[in-house]
mmCIF file of C-alpha atoms and ligand atoms in Angstrom:
data_model
loop_
_atom_site.group_PDB
_atom_site.id
_atom_site.type_symbol
_atom_site.label_atom_id
_atom_site.label_comp_id
_atom_site.label_asym_id
_atom_site.label_seq_id
_atom_site.Cartn_x
_atom_site.Cartn_y
_atom_site.Cartn_z
ATOM 1 C CA MET A 298 139.018 -5.914 110.455
ATOM 2 C CA ALA A 299 135.516 -4.644 109.997
ATOM 3 C CA ILE A 300 132.113 -5.959 109.053
ATOM 4 C CA LEU A 301 130.884 -4.340 105.858
ATOM 5 C CA ASN A 302 127.332 -3.504 104.880
ATOM 6 C CA ILE A 303 125.973 -5.827 102.172
ATOM 7 C CA LEU A 304 123.754 -4.192 99.536
ATOM 8 C CA ASN A 305 120.366 -5.826 99.155
ATOM 9 C CA TYR A 306 118.516 -6.455 95.893
ATOM 10 C CA PRO A 307 116.944 -4.429 94.248
ATOM 11 C CA ASP A 308 119.531 -1.793 95.188
ATOM 12 C CA PRO A 309 120.537 -0.206 91.835
ATOM 13 C CA ARG A 310 124.203 -0.138 92.911
ATOM 14 C CA LEU A 311 124.230 -3.935 92.453
ATOM 15 C CA HIS A 312 124.028 -3.284 88.711
ATOM 16 C CA THR A 313 127.289 -1.303 88.575
ATOM 17 C CA ILE A 314 130.011 -2.730 86.325
ATOM 18 C CA ALA A 315 133.239 -3.235 88.306
ATOM 19 C CA LYS A 316 136.575 -1.821 87.134
ATOM 20 C CA PRO A 317 139.795 -3.864 86.963
ATOM 21 C CA ILE A 318 142.208 -3.447 89.885
ATOM 22 C CA GLU A 319 145.461 -1.857 88.721
ATOM 23 C CA VAL A 320 147.645 -2.511 91.760
ATOM 24 C CA VAL A 321 147.081 -5.080 94.511
ATOM 25 C CA ASP A 322 148.233 -2.980 97.449
ATOM 26 C CA ASN A 323 147.527 -2.887 101.187
ATOM 27 C CA SER A 324 144.236 -1.044 100.713
ATOM 28 C CA ILE A 325 143.010 -3.898 98.486
ATOM 29 C CA ARG A 326 144.259 -6.497 101.008
ATOM 30 C CA LYS A 327 142.450 -4.632 103.802
ATOM 31 C CA LEU A 328 139.235 -4.785 101.743
ATOM 32 C CA VAL A 329 139.804 -8.533 101.163
ATOM 33 C CA ASP A 330 140.224 -9.084 104.927
ATOM 34 C CA ASP A 331 137.069 -7.100 105.727
ATOM 35 C CA MET A 332 135.098 -8.872 103.002
ATOM 36 C CA ALA A 333 136.247 -12.288 104.267
ATOM 37 C CA GLU A 334 135.128 -11.442 107.792
ATOM 38 C CA THR A 335 131.794 -10.172 106.447
ATOM 39 C CA MET A 336 131.272 -13.288 104.296
ATOM 40 C CA TYR A 337 132.092 -15.769 107.082
ATOM 41 C CA LEU A 338 129.874 -13.966 109.582
ATOM 42 C CA ALA A 339 126.875 -13.782 107.229
ATOM 43 C CA PRO A 340 127.488 -16.787 106.675
ATOM 44 C CA GLY A 341 128.085 -17.109 102.952
ATOM 45 C CA ILE A 342 130.286 -19.090 100.553
ATOM 46 C CA GLY A 343 131.035 -16.201 98.217
ATOM 47 C CA LEU A 344 131.130 -12.425 98.135
ATOM 48 C CA ALA A 345 131.869 -9.907 95.389
ATOM 49 C CA ALA A 346 133.226 -6.405 96.075
ATOM 50 C CA THR A 347 130.142 -5.075 94.248
ATOM 51 C CA GLN A 348 127.983 -6.373 97.113
ATOM 52 C CA VAL A 349 129.817 -4.187 99.618
ATOM 53 C CA ASP A 350 129.619 -1.160 97.294
ATOM 54 C CA HIS A 351 133.207 -1.343 96.002
ATOM 55 C CA HIS A 352 132.993 -1.465 92.228
ATOM 56 C CA ILE A 353 136.289 -3.174 91.505
ATOM 57 C CA GLN A 354 136.987 -6.682 90.173
ATOM 58 C CA LEU A 355 137.444 -8.676 93.354
ATOM 59 C CA ILE A 356 135.612 -11.791 94.521
ATOM 60 C CA LEU A 357 136.002 -14.204 97.428
ATOM 61 C CA VAL A 358 134.882 -17.826 97.481
ATOM 62 C CA ASP A 359 135.118 -20.464 100.189
ATOM 63 C CA ILE A 360 132.918 -23.540 99.766
ATOM 64 C CA SER A 361 134.687 -25.581 102.485
ATOM 65 C CA GLU A 362 132.712 -26.732 105.541
ATOM 66 C CA THR A 363 135.607 -25.685 107.757
ATOM 67 C CA LYS A 364 135.765 -22.122 106.351
ATOM 68 C CA ASP A 365 139.509 -22.288 105.882
ATOM 69 C CA ASP A 366 139.862 -22.476 102.107
ATOM 70 C CA LEU A 367 139.528 -18.868 101.002
ATOM 71 C CA ASN A 368 139.964 -18.203 97.274
ATOM 72 C CA VAL A 369 140.757 -14.570 96.510
ATOM 73 C CA LEU A 370 140.267 -13.760 92.832
ATOM 74 C CA ILE A 371 141.257 -10.328 91.555
ATOM 75 C CA ASN A 372 140.475 -9.368 87.928
ATOM 76 C CA PRO A 373 139.139 -12.912 87.281
ATOM 77 C CA GLN A 374 138.695 -14.050 83.678
ATOM 78 C CA ILE A 375 137.123 -17.299 82.504
ATOM 79 C CA ILE A 376 139.529 -18.778 79.944
ATOM 80 C CA GLU A 377 137.783 -22.137 79.449
ATOM 81 C CA ALA A 378 134.247 -23.349 80.095
ATOM 82 C CA SER A 379 132.490 -26.616 79.304
ATOM 83 C CA GLY A 380 129.365 -28.605 80.103
ATOM 84 C CA HIS A 381 126.202 -27.509 81.872
ATOM 85 C CA GLN A 382 124.854 -27.814 85.391
ATOM 86 C CA GLU A 383 121.877 -26.493 87.267
ATOM 87 C CA TYR A 384 122.154 -25.479 90.897
ATOM 88 C CA GLN A 385 119.756 -23.982 93.431
ATOM 89 C CA GLU A 386 121.502 -20.672 94.059
ATOM 90 C CA GLY A 387 121.171 -18.137 96.806
ATOM 91 C CA CYS A 388 122.885 -14.795 97.379
ATOM 92 C CA LEU A 389 123.731 -12.675 100.440
ATOM 93 C CA SER A 390 122.197 -9.712 98.570
ATOM 94 C CA VAL A 391 118.899 -11.577 98.067
ATOM 95 C CA PRO A 392 118.211 -13.139 101.490
ATOM 96 C CA ASP A 393 115.983 -16.241 101.711
ATOM 97 C CA VAL A 394 115.580 -16.654 97.953
ATOM 98 C CA PHE A 395 116.819 -19.829 96.253
ATOM 99 C CA GLU A 396 116.290 -20.550 92.558
ATOM 100 C CA LEU A 397 117.712 -22.905 89.941
ATOM 101 C CA VAL A 398 120.266 -21.327 87.610
ATOM 102 C CA LYS A 399 122.051 -22.974 84.644
ATOM 103 C CA ARG A 400 125.785 -22.501 84.384
ATOM 104 C CA ALA A 401 128.919 -24.148 82.948
ATOM 105 C CA GLU A 402 129.906 -27.379 84.729
ATOM 106 C CA ARG A 403 133.639 -26.849 84.465
ATOM 107 C CA ILE A 404 135.650 -23.635 84.189
ATOM 108 C CA LYS A 405 139.247 -22.503 84.145
ATOM 109 C CA VAL A 406 139.812 -19.030 85.553
ATOM 110 C CA LYS A 407 142.823 -16.754 85.432
ATOM 111 C CA ALA A 408 143.150 -14.159 88.199
ATOM 112 C CA LEU A 409 145.506 -12.365 90.571
ATOM 113 C CA ASN A 410 145.796 -13.556 94.168
ATOM 114 C CA TYR A 411 146.107 -11.693 97.521
ATOM 115 C CA GLN A 412 149.783 -10.998 96.753
ATOM 116 C CA GLY A 413 148.942 -9.703 93.279
ATOM 117 C CA LYS A 414 150.431 -12.765 91.558
ATOM 118 C CA SER A 415 148.769 -14.308 88.516
ATOM 119 C CA PHE A 416 147.378 -17.836 88.903
ATOM 120 C CA GLU A 417 144.908 -20.206 87.308
ATOM 121 C CA ILE A 418 142.244 -22.259 89.011
ATOM 122 C CA GLU A 419 140.178 -25.110 87.578
ATOM 123 C CA ALA A 420 136.786 -25.634 89.149
ATOM 124 C CA ASP A 421 133.752 -27.844 88.716
ATOM 125 C CA GLY A 422 130.517 -28.468 90.621
ATOM 126 C CA LEU A 423 129.667 -26.019 93.410
ATOM 127 C CA LEU A 424 133.008 -24.191 93.223
ATOM 128 C CA ALA A 425 132.398 -23.503 89.523
ATOM 129 C CA VAL A 426 128.847 -22.312 90.283
ATOM 130 C CA CYS A 427 130.065 -20.018 93.021
ATOM 131 C CA ILE A 428 132.867 -18.439 90.980
ATOM 132 C CA GLN A 429 130.496 -17.809 88.044
ATOM 133 C CA HIS A 430 127.861 -16.349 90.405
ATOM 134 C CA GLU A 431 130.392 -13.962 91.997
ATOM 135 C CA MET A 432 131.873 -12.973 88.624
ATOM 136 C CA ASP A 433 128.365 -12.047 87.472
ATOM 137 C CA HIS A 434 128.185 -9.529 90.344
ATOM 138 C CA LEU A 435 131.223 -7.763 88.820
ATOM 139 C CA LEU A 436 129.197 -7.363 85.622
ATOM 140 C CA GLY A 437 126.330 -5.859 87.603
ATOM 141 C CA LYS A 438 124.327 -9.041 87.331
ATOM 142 C CA VAL A 439 122.406 -10.678 90.195
ATOM 143 C CA PHE A 440 121.299 -14.331 89.847
ATOM 144 C CA VAL A 441 117.622 -13.340 89.835
ATOM 145 C CA ASP A 442 118.313 -11.611 86.490
ATOM 146 C CA TYR A 443 118.261 -15.139 84.971
ATOM 147 C CA LEU A 444 114.686 -15.733 86.135
ATOM 148 C CA SER A 445 111.445 -14.859 84.369
ATOM 149 C CA PRO A 446 110.222 -11.233 84.735
ATOM 150 C CA LEU A 447 107.256 -12.507 86.777
ATOM 151 C CA LYS A 448 109.458 -14.373 89.247
ATOM 152 C CA ARG A 449 111.810 -11.410 89.478
ATOM 153 C CA HIS A 450 108.896 -9.097 90.184
ATOM 154 C CA ARG A 451 107.718 -11.380 93.011
ATOM 155 C CA ILE A 452 111.200 -11.392 94.515
ATOM 156 C CA LYS A 453 111.433 -7.582 94.335
ATOM 157 C CA THR A 454 108.094 -7.296 96.141
ATOM 158 C CA LYS A 455 109.262 -9.788 98.788
ATOM 159 C CA MET A 456 112.520 -7.868 99.322
ATOM 160 C CA LYS A 457 110.742 -4.512 99.666
ATOM 161 C CA LYS A 458 108.286 -6.017 102.162
ATOM 162 C CA ARG A 459 111.198 -7.421 104.109
ATOM 163 C CA VAL A 460 112.835 -3.981 104.386
ATOM 164 C CA LYS A 461 109.546 -2.445 105.552
ATOM 165 C CA GLU A 462 109.072 -5.127 108.217
ATOM 166 C CA SER A 463 112.595 -4.698 109.514
ATOM 167 C CA LEU A 464 112.042 -0.945 109.751
ATOM 168 C CA ILE A 465 108.870 -1.488 111.782
ATOM 169 C CA SER A 466 110.520 -3.935 114.167
ATOM 170 C CA ALA A 467 113.659 -1.779 114.602
HETATM 171 NI NI1 NI B 259 125.533 -13.218 95.148
#
């Protein structure tokens, strides 16, 4: 397995629209394994292939405290959504930024699993937030895109400053 580089906002590659995966083969499973290792190390509770510069429809989610409940969703599609919730979201591509985002409270998602088999998952609360957040990445959307232009501008400035500081200290 390998640790992958996570793209940081405002990297334009984060706005790429991901393509569906045609065949779930060993190269896809290798990417899943590497992404899982990368996500757990970060540590994060979700990761989209977009964030590691692979523009295919693949997301991982694990909201368990014990980090042993990995959900692999390939070509995910929301087939039902209801209610509303607001959650303070963060993202591995936007370090140290947390903002409230409104999303559906309950969703039903159809996807392919690690073996390439079709399945459905029903989620609410944090799991529903996380799946919707990761699916947005596949559409080239980062959670800060929901914020006001002023807030987004401040975040961009903060991220650029962060990169500069890390270059100086390196
Ligand atoms: Ni994210």
